[in-house]
Structure formats: C-alpha cells, structure tokens
Tab-separated table of C-alpha atoms and ligand atoms in Angstrom:
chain	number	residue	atom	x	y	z
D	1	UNK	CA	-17.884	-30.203	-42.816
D	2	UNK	CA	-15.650	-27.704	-41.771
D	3	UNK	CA	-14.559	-28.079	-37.889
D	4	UNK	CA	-16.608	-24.443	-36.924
D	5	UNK	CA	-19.270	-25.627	-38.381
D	6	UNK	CA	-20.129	-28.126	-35.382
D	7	UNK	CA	-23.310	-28.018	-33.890
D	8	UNK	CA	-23.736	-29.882	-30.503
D	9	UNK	CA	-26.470	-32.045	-29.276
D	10	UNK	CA	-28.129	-31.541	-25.952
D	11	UNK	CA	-30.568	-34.786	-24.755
D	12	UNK	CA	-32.930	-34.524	-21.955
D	13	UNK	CA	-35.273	-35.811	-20.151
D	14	UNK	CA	-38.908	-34.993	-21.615
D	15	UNK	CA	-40.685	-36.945	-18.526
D	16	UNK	CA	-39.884	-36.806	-14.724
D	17	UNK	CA	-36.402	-38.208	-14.818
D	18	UNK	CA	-35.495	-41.839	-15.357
D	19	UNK	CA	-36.402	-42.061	-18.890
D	20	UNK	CA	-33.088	-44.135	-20.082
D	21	UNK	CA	-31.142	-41.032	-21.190
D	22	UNK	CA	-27.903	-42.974	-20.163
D	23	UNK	CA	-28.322	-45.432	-23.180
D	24	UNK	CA	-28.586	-42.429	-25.999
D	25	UNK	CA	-25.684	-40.254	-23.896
D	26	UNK	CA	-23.641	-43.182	-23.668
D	27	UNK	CA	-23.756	-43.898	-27.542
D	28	UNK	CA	-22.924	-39.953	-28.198
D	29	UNK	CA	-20.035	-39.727	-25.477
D	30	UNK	CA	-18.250	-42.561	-26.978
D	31	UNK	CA	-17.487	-40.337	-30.268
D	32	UNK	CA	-17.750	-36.880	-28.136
D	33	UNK	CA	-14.486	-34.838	-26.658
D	34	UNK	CA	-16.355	-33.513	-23.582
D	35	UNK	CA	-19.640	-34.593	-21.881
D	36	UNK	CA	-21.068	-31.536	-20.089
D	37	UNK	CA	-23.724	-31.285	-17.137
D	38	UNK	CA	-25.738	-28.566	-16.953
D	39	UNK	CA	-28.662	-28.602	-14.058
D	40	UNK	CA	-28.926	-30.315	-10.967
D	41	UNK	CA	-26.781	-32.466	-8.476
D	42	UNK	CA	-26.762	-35.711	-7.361
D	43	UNK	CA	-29.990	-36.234	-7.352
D	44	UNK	CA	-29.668	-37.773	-10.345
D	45	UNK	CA	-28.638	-41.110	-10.754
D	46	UNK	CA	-27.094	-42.928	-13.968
D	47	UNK	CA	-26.851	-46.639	-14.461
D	48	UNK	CA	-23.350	-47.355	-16.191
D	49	UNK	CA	-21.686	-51.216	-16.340
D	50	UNK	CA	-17.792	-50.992	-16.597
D	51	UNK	CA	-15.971	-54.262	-16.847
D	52	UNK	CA	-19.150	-56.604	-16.120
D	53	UNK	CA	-19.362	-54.164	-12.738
D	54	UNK	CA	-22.887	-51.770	-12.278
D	55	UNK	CA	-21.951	-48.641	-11.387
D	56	UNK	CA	-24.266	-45.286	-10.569
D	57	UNK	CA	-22.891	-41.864	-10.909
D	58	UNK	CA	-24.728	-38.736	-9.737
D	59	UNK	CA	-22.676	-36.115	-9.980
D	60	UNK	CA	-20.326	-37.051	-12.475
D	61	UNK	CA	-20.575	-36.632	-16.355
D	62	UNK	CA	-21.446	-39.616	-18.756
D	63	UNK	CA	-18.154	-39.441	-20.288
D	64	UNK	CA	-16.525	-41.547	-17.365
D	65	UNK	CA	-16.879	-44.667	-19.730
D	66	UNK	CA	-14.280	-43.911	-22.414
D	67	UNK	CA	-11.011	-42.413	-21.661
D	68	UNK	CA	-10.584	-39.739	-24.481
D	69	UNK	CA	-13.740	-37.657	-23.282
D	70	UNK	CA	-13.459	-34.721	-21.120
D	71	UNK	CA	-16.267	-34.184	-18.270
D	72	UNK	CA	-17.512	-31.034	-17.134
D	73	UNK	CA	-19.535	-29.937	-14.511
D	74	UNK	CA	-21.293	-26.543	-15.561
D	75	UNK	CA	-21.871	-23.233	-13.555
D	76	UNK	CA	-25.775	-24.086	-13.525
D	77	UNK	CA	-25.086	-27.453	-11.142
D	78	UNK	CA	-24.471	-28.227	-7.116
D	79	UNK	CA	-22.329	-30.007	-6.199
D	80	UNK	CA	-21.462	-32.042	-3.152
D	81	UNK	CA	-17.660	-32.903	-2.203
D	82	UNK	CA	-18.521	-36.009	0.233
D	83	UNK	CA	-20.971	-37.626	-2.598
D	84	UNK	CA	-18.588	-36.494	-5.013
D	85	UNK	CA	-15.431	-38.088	-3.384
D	86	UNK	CA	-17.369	-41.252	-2.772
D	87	UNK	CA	-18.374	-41.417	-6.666
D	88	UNK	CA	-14.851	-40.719	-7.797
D	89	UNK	CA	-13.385	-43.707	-5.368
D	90	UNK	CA	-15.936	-45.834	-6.913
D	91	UNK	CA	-15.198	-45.004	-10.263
D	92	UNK	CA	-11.142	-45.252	-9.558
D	93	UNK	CA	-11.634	-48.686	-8.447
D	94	UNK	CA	-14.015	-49.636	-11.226
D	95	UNK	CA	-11.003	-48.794	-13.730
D	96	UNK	CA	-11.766	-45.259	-14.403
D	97	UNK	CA	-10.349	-42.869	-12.474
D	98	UNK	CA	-10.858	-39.367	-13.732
D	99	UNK	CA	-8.020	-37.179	-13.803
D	100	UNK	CA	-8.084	-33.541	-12.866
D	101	UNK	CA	-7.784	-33.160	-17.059
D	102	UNK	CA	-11.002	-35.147	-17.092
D	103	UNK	CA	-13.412	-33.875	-14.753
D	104	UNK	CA	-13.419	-29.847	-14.687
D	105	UNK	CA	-15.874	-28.192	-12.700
D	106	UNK	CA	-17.346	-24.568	-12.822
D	107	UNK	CA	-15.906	-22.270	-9.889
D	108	UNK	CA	-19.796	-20.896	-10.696
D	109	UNK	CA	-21.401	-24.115	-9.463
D	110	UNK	CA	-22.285	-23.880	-6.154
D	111	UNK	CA	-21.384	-26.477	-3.209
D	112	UNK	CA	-23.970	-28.582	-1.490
D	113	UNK	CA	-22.888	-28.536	2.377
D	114	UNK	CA	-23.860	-30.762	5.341
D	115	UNK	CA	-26.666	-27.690	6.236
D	116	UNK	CA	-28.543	-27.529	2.965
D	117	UNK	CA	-28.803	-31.833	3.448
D	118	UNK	CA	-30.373	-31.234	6.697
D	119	UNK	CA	-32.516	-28.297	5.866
D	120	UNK	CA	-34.017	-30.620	2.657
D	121	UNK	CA	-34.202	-33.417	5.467
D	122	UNK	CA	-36.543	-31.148	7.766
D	123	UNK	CA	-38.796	-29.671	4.754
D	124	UNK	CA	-39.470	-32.946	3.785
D	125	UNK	CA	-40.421	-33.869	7.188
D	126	UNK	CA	-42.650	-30.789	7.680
D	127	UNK	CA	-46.140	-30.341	5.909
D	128	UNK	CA	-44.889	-29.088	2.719
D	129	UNK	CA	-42.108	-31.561	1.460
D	130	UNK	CA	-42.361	-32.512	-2.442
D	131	UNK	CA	-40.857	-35.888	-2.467
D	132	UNK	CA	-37.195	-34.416	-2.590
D	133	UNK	CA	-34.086	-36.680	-3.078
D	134	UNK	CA	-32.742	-34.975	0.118
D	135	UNK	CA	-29.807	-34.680	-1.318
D	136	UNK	CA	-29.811	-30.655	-0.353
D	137	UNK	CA	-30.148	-29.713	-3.868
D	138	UNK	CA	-33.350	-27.372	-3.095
D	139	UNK	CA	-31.353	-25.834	-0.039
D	140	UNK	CA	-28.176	-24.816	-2.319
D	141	UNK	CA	-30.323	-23.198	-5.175
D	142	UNK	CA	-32.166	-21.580	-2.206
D	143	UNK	CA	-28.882	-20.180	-0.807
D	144	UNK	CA	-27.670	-19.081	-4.371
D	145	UNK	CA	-30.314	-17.068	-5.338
D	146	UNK	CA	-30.147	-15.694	-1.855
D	147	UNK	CA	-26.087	-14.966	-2.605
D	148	UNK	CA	-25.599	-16.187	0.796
D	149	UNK	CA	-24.261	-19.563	-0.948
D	150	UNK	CA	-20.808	-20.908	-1.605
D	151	UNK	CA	-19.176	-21.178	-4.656
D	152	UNK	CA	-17.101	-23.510	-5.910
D	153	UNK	CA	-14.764	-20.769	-6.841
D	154	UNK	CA	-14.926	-19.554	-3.552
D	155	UNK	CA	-13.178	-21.988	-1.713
D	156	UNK	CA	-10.079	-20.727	-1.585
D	157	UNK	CA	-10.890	-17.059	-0.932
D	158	UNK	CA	-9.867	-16.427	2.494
D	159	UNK	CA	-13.044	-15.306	3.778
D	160	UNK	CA	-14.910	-18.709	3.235
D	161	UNK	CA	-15.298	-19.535	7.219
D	162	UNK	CA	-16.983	-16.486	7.721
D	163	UNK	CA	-19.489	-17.221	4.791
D	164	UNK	CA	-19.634	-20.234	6.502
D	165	UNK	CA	-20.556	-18.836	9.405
D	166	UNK	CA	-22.886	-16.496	7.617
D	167	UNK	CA	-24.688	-18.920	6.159
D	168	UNK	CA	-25.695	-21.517	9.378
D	169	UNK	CA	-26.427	-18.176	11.154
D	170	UNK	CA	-28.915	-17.150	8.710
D	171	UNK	CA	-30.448	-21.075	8.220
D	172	UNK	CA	-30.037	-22.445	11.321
D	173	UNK	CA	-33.263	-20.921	13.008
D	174	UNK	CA	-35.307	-22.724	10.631
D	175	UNK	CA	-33.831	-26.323	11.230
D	176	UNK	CA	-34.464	-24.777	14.918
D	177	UNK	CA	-38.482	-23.760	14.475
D	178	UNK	CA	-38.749	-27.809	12.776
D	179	UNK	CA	-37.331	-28.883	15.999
D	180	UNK	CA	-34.279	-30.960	14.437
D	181	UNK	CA	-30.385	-30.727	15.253
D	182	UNK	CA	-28.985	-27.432	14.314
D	183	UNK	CA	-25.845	-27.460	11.449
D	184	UNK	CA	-22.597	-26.833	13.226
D	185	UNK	CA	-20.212	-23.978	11.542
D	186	UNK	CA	-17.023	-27.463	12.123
D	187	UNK	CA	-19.187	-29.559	9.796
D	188	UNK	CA	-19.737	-27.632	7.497
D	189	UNK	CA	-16.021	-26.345	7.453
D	190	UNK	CA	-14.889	-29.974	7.370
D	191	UNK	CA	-16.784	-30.286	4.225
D	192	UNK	CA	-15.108	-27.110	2.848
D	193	UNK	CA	-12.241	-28.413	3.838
D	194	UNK	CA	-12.768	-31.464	1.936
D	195	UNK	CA	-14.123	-30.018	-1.250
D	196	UNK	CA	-10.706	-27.894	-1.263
D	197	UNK	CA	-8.336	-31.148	-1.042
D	198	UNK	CA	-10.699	-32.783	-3.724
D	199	UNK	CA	-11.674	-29.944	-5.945
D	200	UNK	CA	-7.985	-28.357	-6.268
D	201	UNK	CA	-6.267	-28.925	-9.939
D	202	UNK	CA	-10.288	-29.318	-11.067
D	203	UNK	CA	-11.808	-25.832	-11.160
D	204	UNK	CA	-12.806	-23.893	-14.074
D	205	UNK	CA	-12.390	-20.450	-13.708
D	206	UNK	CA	-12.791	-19.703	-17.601
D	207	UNK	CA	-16.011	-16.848	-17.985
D	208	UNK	CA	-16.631	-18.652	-21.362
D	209	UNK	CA	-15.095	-22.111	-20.996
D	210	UNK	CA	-16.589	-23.237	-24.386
D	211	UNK	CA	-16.532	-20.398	-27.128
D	212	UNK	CA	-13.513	-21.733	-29.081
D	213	UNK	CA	-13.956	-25.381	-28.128
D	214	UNK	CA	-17.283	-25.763	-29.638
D	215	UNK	CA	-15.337	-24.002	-32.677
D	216	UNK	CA	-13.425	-27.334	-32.808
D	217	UNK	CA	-14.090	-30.084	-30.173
D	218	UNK	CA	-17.222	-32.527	-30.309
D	219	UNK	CA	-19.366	-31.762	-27.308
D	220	UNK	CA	-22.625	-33.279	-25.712
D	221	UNK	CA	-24.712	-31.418	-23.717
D	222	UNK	CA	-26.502	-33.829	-20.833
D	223	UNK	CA	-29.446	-32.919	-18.829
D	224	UNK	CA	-30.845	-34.099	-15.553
D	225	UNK	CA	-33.876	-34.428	-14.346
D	226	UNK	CA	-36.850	-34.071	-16.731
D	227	UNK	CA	-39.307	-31.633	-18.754
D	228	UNK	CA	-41.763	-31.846	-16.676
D	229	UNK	CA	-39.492	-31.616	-13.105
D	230	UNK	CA	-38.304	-28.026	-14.642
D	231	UNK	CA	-38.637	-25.317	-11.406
D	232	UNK	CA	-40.465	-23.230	-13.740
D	233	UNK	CA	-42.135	-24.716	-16.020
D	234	UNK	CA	-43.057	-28.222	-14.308
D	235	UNK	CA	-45.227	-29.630	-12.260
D	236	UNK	CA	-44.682	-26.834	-9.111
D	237	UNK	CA	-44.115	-27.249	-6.703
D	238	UNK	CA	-43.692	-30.764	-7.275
D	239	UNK	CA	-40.536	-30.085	-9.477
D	240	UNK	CA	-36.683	-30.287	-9.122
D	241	UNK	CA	-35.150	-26.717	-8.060
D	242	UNK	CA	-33.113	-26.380	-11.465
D	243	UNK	CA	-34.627	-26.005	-15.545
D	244	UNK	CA	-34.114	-28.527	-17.645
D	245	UNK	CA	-34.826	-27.084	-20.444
D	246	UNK	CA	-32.746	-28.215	-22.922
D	247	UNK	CA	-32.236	-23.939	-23.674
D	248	UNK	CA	-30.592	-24.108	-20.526
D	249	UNK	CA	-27.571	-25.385	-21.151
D	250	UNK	CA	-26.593	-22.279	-22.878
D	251	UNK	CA	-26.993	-20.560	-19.544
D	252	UNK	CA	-25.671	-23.821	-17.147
D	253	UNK	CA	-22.792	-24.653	-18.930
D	254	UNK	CA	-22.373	-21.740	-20.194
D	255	UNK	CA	-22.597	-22.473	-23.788
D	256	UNK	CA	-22.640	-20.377	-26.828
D	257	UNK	CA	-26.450	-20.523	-27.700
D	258	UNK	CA	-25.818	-20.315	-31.282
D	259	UNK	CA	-23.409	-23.810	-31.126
D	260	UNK	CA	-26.435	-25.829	-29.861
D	261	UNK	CA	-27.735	-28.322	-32.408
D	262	UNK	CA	-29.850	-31.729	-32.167
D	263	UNK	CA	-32.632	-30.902	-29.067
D	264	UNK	CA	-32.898	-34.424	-28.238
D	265	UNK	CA	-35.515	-35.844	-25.859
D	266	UNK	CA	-36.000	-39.057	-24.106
D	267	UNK	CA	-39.395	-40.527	-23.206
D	268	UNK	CA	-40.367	-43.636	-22.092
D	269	UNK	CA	-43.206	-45.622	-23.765
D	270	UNK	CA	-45.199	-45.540	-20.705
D	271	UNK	CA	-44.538	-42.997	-17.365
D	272	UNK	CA	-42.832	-42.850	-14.157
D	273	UNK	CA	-42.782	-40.869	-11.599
D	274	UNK	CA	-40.684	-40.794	-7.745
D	275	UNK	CA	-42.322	-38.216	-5.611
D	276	UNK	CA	-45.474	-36.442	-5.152
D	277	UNK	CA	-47.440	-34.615	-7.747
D	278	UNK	CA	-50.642	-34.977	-9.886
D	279	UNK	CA	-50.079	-38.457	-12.318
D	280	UNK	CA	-52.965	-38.793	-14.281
D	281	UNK	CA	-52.682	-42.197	-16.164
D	282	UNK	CA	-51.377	-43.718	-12.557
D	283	UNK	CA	-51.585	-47.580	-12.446
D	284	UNK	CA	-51.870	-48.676	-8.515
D	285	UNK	CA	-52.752	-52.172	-9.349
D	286	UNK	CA	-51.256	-55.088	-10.538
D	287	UNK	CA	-50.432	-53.755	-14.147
D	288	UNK	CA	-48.175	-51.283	-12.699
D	289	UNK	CA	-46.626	-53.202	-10.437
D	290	UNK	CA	-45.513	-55.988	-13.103
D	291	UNK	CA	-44.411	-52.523	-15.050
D	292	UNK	CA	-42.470	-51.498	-12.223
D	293	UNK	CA	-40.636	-55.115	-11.638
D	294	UNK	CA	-40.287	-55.992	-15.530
D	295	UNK	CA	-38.964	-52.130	-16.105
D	296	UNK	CA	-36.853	-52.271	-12.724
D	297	UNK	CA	-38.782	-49.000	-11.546
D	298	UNK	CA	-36.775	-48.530	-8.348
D	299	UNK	CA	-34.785	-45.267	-8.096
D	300	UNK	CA	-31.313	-45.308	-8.933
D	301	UNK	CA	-30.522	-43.132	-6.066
D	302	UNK	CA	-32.513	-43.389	-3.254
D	303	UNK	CA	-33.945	-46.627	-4.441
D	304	UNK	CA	-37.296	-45.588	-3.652
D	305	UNK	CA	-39.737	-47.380	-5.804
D	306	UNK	CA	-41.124	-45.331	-8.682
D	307	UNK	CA	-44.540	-44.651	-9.197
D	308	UNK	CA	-45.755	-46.416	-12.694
D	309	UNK	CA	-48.794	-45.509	-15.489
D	310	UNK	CA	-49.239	-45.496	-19.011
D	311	UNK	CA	-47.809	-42.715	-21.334
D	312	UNK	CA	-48.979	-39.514	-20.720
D	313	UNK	CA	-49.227	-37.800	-24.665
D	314	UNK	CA	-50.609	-34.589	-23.677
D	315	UNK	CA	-47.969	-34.105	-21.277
D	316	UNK	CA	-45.197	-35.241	-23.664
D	317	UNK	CA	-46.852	-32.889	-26.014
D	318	UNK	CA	-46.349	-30.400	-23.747
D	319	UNK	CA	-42.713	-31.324	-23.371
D	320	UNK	CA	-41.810	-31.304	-26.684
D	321	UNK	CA	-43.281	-27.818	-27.160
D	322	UNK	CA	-41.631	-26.691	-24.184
D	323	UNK	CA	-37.923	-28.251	-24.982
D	324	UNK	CA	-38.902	-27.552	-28.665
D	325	UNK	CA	-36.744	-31.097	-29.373
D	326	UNK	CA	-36.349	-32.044	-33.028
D	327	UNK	CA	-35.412	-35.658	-32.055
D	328	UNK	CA	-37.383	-37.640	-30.024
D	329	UNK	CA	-36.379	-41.033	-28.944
D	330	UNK	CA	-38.679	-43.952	-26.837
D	331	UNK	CA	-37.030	-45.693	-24.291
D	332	UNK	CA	-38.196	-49.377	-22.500
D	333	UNK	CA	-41.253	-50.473	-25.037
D	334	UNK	CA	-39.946	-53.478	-24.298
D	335	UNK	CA	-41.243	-53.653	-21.027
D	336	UNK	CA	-44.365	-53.780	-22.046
D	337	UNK	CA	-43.857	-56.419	-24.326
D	338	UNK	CA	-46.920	-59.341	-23.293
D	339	UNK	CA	-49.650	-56.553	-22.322
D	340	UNK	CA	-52.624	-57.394	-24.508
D	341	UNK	CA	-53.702	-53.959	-24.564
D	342	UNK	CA	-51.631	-50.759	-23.950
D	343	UNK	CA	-52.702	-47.417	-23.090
D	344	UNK	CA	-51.457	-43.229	-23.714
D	345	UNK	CA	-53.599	-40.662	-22.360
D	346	UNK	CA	-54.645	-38.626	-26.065
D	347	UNK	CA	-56.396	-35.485	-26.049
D	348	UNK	CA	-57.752	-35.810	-22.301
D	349	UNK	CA	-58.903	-39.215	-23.327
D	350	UNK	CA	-56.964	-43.540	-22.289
D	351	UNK	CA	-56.829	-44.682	-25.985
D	352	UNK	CA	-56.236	-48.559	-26.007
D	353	UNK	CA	-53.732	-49.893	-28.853
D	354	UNK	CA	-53.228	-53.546	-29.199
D	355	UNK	CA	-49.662	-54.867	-27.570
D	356	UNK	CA	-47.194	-55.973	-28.920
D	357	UNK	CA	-45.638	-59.743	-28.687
D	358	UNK	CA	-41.789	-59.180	-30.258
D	359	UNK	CA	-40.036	-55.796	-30.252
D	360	UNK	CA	-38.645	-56.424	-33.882
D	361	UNK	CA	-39.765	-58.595	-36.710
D	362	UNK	CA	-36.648	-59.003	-38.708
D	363	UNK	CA	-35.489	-55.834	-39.292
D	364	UNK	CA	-38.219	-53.671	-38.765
D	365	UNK	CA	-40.348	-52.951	-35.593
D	366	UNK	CA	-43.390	-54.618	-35.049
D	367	UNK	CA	-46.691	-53.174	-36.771
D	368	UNK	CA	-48.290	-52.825	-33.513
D	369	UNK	CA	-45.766	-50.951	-31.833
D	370	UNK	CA	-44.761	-49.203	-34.924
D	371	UNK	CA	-48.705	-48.364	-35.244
D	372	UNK	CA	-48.220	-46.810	-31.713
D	373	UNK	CA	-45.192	-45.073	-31.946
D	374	UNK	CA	-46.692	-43.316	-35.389
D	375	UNK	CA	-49.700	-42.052	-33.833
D	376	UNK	CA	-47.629	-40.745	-30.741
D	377	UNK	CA	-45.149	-39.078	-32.893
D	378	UNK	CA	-48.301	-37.692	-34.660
D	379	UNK	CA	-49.917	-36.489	-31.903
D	380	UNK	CA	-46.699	-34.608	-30.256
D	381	UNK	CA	-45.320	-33.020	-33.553
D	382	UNK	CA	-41.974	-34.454	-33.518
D	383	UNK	CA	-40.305	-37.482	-34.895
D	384	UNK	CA	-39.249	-40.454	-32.673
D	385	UNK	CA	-36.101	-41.226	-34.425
D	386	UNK	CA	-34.910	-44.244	-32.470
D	387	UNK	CA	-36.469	-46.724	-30.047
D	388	UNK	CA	-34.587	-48.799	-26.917
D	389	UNK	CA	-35.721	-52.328	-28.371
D	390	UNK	CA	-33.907	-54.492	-24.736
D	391	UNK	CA	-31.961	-53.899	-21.690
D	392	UNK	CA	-28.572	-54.098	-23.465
D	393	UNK	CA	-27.086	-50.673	-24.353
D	394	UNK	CA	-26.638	-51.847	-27.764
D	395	UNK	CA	-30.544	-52.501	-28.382
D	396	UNK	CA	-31.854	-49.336	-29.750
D	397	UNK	CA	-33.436	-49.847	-33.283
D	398	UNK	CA	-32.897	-46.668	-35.249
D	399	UNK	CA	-36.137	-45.396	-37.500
D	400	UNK	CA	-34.668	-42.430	-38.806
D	401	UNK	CA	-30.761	-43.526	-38.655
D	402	UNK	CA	-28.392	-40.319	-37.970
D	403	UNK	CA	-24.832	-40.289	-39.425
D	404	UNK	CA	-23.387	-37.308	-37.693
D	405	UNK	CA	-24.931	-35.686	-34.366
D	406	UNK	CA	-22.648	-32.797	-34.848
D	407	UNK	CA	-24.019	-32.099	-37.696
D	408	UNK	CA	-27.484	-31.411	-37.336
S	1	IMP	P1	-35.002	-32.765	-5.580
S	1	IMP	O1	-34.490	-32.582	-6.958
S	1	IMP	O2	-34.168	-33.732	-4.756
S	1	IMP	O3	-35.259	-31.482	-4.847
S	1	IMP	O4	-36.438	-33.490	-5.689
S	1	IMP	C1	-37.550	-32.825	-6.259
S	1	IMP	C2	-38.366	-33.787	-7.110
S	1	IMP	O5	-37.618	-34.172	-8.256
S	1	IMP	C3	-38.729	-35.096	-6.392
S	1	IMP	O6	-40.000	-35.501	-6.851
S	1	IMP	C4	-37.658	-36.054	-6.873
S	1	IMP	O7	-38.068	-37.394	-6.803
S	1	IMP	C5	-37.499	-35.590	-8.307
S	1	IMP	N1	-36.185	-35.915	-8.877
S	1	IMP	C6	-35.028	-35.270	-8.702
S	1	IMP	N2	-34.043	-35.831	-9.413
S	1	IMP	C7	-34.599	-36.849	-10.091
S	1	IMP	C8	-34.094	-37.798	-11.040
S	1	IMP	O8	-32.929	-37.789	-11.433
S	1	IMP	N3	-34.998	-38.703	-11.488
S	1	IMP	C9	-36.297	-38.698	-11.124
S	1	IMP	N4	-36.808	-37.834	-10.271
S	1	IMP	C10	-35.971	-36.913	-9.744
C-alpha cells in the first residue's frame, strides 16, 4: 500500500459516553503517529494504567501511553489550562510527560475560563440544568458561537485583557440574576495567564495541520462523548454542547474529509447513562445496581454514579445510521456474565435472550452471546467486528479480525 493511500480510522462513542472506547483507541494508538481529539473538553474522562498506576485523562489525547505518538488537540475542542496543567503533572509523574512535540493544540480551540465553570455551576443549579459535568464546557461553546470567546490562539494578542473584560461584562449579569458570586476580570486573567506559561511551545497555528500528514503519517481520530449526547442530533437538550459525529472530525480537527477511513463505533452490551434525559430500558432495581457495581458504573470524572438498563437497539440503530459506522464493536458483555436472562429493547419491544455463563468457549464466543450479538448486528445493519471479552485491555475477542486499520 502506497503511503498516500492511508485512510484513517475515527472511533466513537455510539451511546452516551462511557462505552470503553479507551480499550479499542488504546490498541490503535499503539501502532498510530498521532492520536487526535476532536469534540469536547474535559468532560470526558479516560481510564489508562501506566506502570501498575490508574490514571484518568480528560483533556489529553490517548496517545499519552506510548512515546512515539503525537497528541493533538483539534480546533473543534475547549480546553481548560488549570485541568489541563493538573493532567499533565499527573501524567509527568506517572512516567509520561508529554513534550511540547507531543501534545499540540489548535490556536482554534477555545479556552474554558474560571467564568464559563461558574456560569455551568449556576445553570445547573437553576430549573433548567441537564446533568452537565460542570466542567464549563456548555459556557465556552456558548461564548464561541457568540465570538465573544477566547481562543487559544489568542492568548498572546495584546488585546486579550480587554476580551477578558468583555466577556465577564457581558456574562456576569446572569451569574448575578441566579444570585451566585460574580466572575472577577483577576481570575479569569490569572487563568490566561496560566494557559500562556503552559500553552507556549504547544500551539498549532497551521490552517490545515493535517493535509500532507495524513499523506504519510498513521493517524487516529478519537471522539468524546457519544452518538446519542451529539448537540444536534441527540437527546436535546439533554446532550453534550459539541457533535460527535464521527463526520466531525473533518471539521474539529480539521481533517481532510476524503482521508477518513474505518467509522468505528463503540457500544456497550447493555446502556448507561450520567445525567438527565429520557432512558427507556432503565433498570432502578437490583439488576441494575449489580450492573452498575460488576461494570464499575461510576463516572470517571465526576464520579457520579451512572444510571444502568439493558441495551437500547433502536437507539443504537439510530446511532449507527447517524455515525454511518462500518465497524461496530461491543464493549463489557462480560458484565453480564451470570444473568439468566438478558434483555435489548427491539423494535419498541424488551426481547429476552438467554445469558450467558463463560464469555468464550475455547476459541470462539459462546452460542448464547454469539446468538445475541448476531441478532443485534442484524437488527442495526452493521457488523460487530470485535467484542471486550474481560477487564484487561488485552481481552477483546476479534470476530471479524482486521490486519491494517489504515487500510480500510
Ligand atoms: P456537559 O458535556 O458537561 O455539558 O454535560 C452534558 C451531558 O453530557 C450530561 O448529561 C453529562 O453527564 C454528559 N456527558 C458529558 N461528557 C460525558 C462523558 O464523557 N461521558 C458520559 N457522559 C458525558
């Protein structure tokens, strides 16, 4: 295969979040050059273990783990410099500090600042809140599309205290009218400040960081969040404030569309949810909370515990019409392992299927779960290629094995 004839794969979420992404991206980073982020903030959270040690990154790419891949934080994301600077620590003395080299970021992204924390603090205290991380990332996409927001790339211009300025004078009144602490114009410049000692030596300011490295370099494409959290096409409002389509990491990277390969999405056998919105196949009795203990269904951020139900199929049907993913892959059957019966909303309708007692029977799954996981690949019209079989990173049986992800 010649070198521009790579294609790139791009995995999301095809739930709401959580569905074990980390264990597919962590298999693709290993062999990829760069690891790219596309949506969102750090309101995601990702489980890694580095030398026997459990680490979480938000903000940070999955390519932290080995030392050869580049991580890059696309024009589409939020970031912000105190979570960010508390990550990076973490990961420096976990054994993998990231170099400027290592972690670009867009000067498109835009910077999460102590005001848009406490303006998603107040809406979620008010009548209307969805659930939110409160992690500000509603707040910055707010100010962006308003183009009263701050820029990575802006940091340096020498007008950036009075956008500072600009911007608690124009948000302020409504942390006012919810009756909380107003945003000073010094915190928020102390968190500039910050972001400009930590950000310097990182920032991209490349219009088209990626249309001769995807010519040559391998690249993965990670989103955050899930399907069904997208601002537009989700759950509203009970969504996250960015799309995760898996499309839109042409636009939040940028990326050249036509260099996109493998659409893969993630779904766990069964559903979670952390936040408000409609959950049809909800469990709020004993089965979901041994679910919720057994899968460790507490968020990886806020540790909040997740809400837990069976598989929703006409929503993942959904999803995979809406990501259009040619790759599906089921994460955490194994938590169901020792449930007599088993349940996936079909067609409006809880269909029962018989549980399964093993994950694998020698080398091949287990005719229960393999009768499951045909008539849910069926049913959403695409093919679940691989299936998280444990908890180890290494336990992921392949049904459809792939030799070459950049070549699909
Ligand atoms: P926000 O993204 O913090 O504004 O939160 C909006 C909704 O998305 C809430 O229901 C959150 O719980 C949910 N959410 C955001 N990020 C994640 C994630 O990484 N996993 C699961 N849910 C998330």
């Amino acid at each position: 295969m010649k070198q521009t004839d790579l294609r790139h794969p791009v995995v999301v979420g095809l739930q709401y979040g959580d569905e074990g992404k980390g264990k597919i991206t962590d298999v693709l980073a290993r062999q990829a050059d760069w690891v790219i982020r596309f949506n969102g903030g750090n309101n995601a959270g990702h489980t890694l273990w580095l030398n026997g040690r459990k680490l979480v990154t938000h903000s940070v790419p999955s390519g932290v783990l080995s030392s050869h891949t580049k991580n890059f934080i696309g024009a589409g994301c939020v970031v912000d410099p105190l979570a960010l600077k508390t990550e990076l620590a973490e990961l420096s003395q976990a054994g993998a500090a990231l170099t400027p080299e290592r972690l670009r970021i867009d000067a498109r992204a835009h910077l999460i600042l102590p005001l848009h924390r406490a303006l998603d603090a107040a809406r979620e205290a008010g009548t209307h809140g969805v659930g939110s991380t409160k992690r500000g990332i509603g707040p910055t996409y707010t100010t962006k599309t308003d183009r009263t927001g701050i820029r990575v790339g802006m940091l340096f211009d020498k007008d950036v205290a009075e956008r500072v300025e600009f911007l608690c004078r124009t948000y302020n009144p409504l942390l006012a009218a919810a009756g909380v602490p107003e945003s000073s114009v010094k915190e928020n410049m102390q968190a500039i400040e910050l972001a400009q000692a930590l950000l310097r030596g990182r920032i991209s300011t490349e219009i088209t960081p990626f249309y001769d490295v995807a010519k040559k370099e391998k690249c993965v494409l990670e989103g955050a969040q899930g399907i069904l959290l997208d601002i537009d096409h989700g759950t509203f409002p009970y969504v996250t404030s960015s799309n995760t389509l898996p499309c839109y990491a042409a636009v939040g990277t940028p990326f050249p569309s036509s260099k996109l390969g493998a659409l893969i999405g993630v779904a766990k056998a069964y559903l979670t949810r952390v936040g408000h919105g409609p959950f049809a196949t909800e469990l709020n009795d004993e089965t979901g909370e041994r679910i919720r203990q057994k899968g460790g269904e507490f968020g990886a951020t806020t540790g909040r515990p997740r809400r837990v139900g069976w598989l929703n199929a006409d929503e993942l049907k959904t999803a995979v019409q809406l990501s259009d993913c040619s790759h599906v892959i089921m994460t955490k059957a194994d938590v169901l392992l020792g449930e007599k019966e088993v349940f996936a909303l079909i067609n409006g309708k809880l269909e029962s299927f018989a549980g399964w007692s093993s994950m694998l029977e020698g080398e091949i799954l287990h005719p229960r779960f393999e009768a499951f996981a045909s008539q849910i690949e069926e049913y959403i019209g695409a093919p679940i290629v691989a299936v998280g079989t444990g908890p180890d990173r290494k336990e992921i049986h392949w049904r459809h094995p792939i030799a070459d992800f950049w070549a699909l």
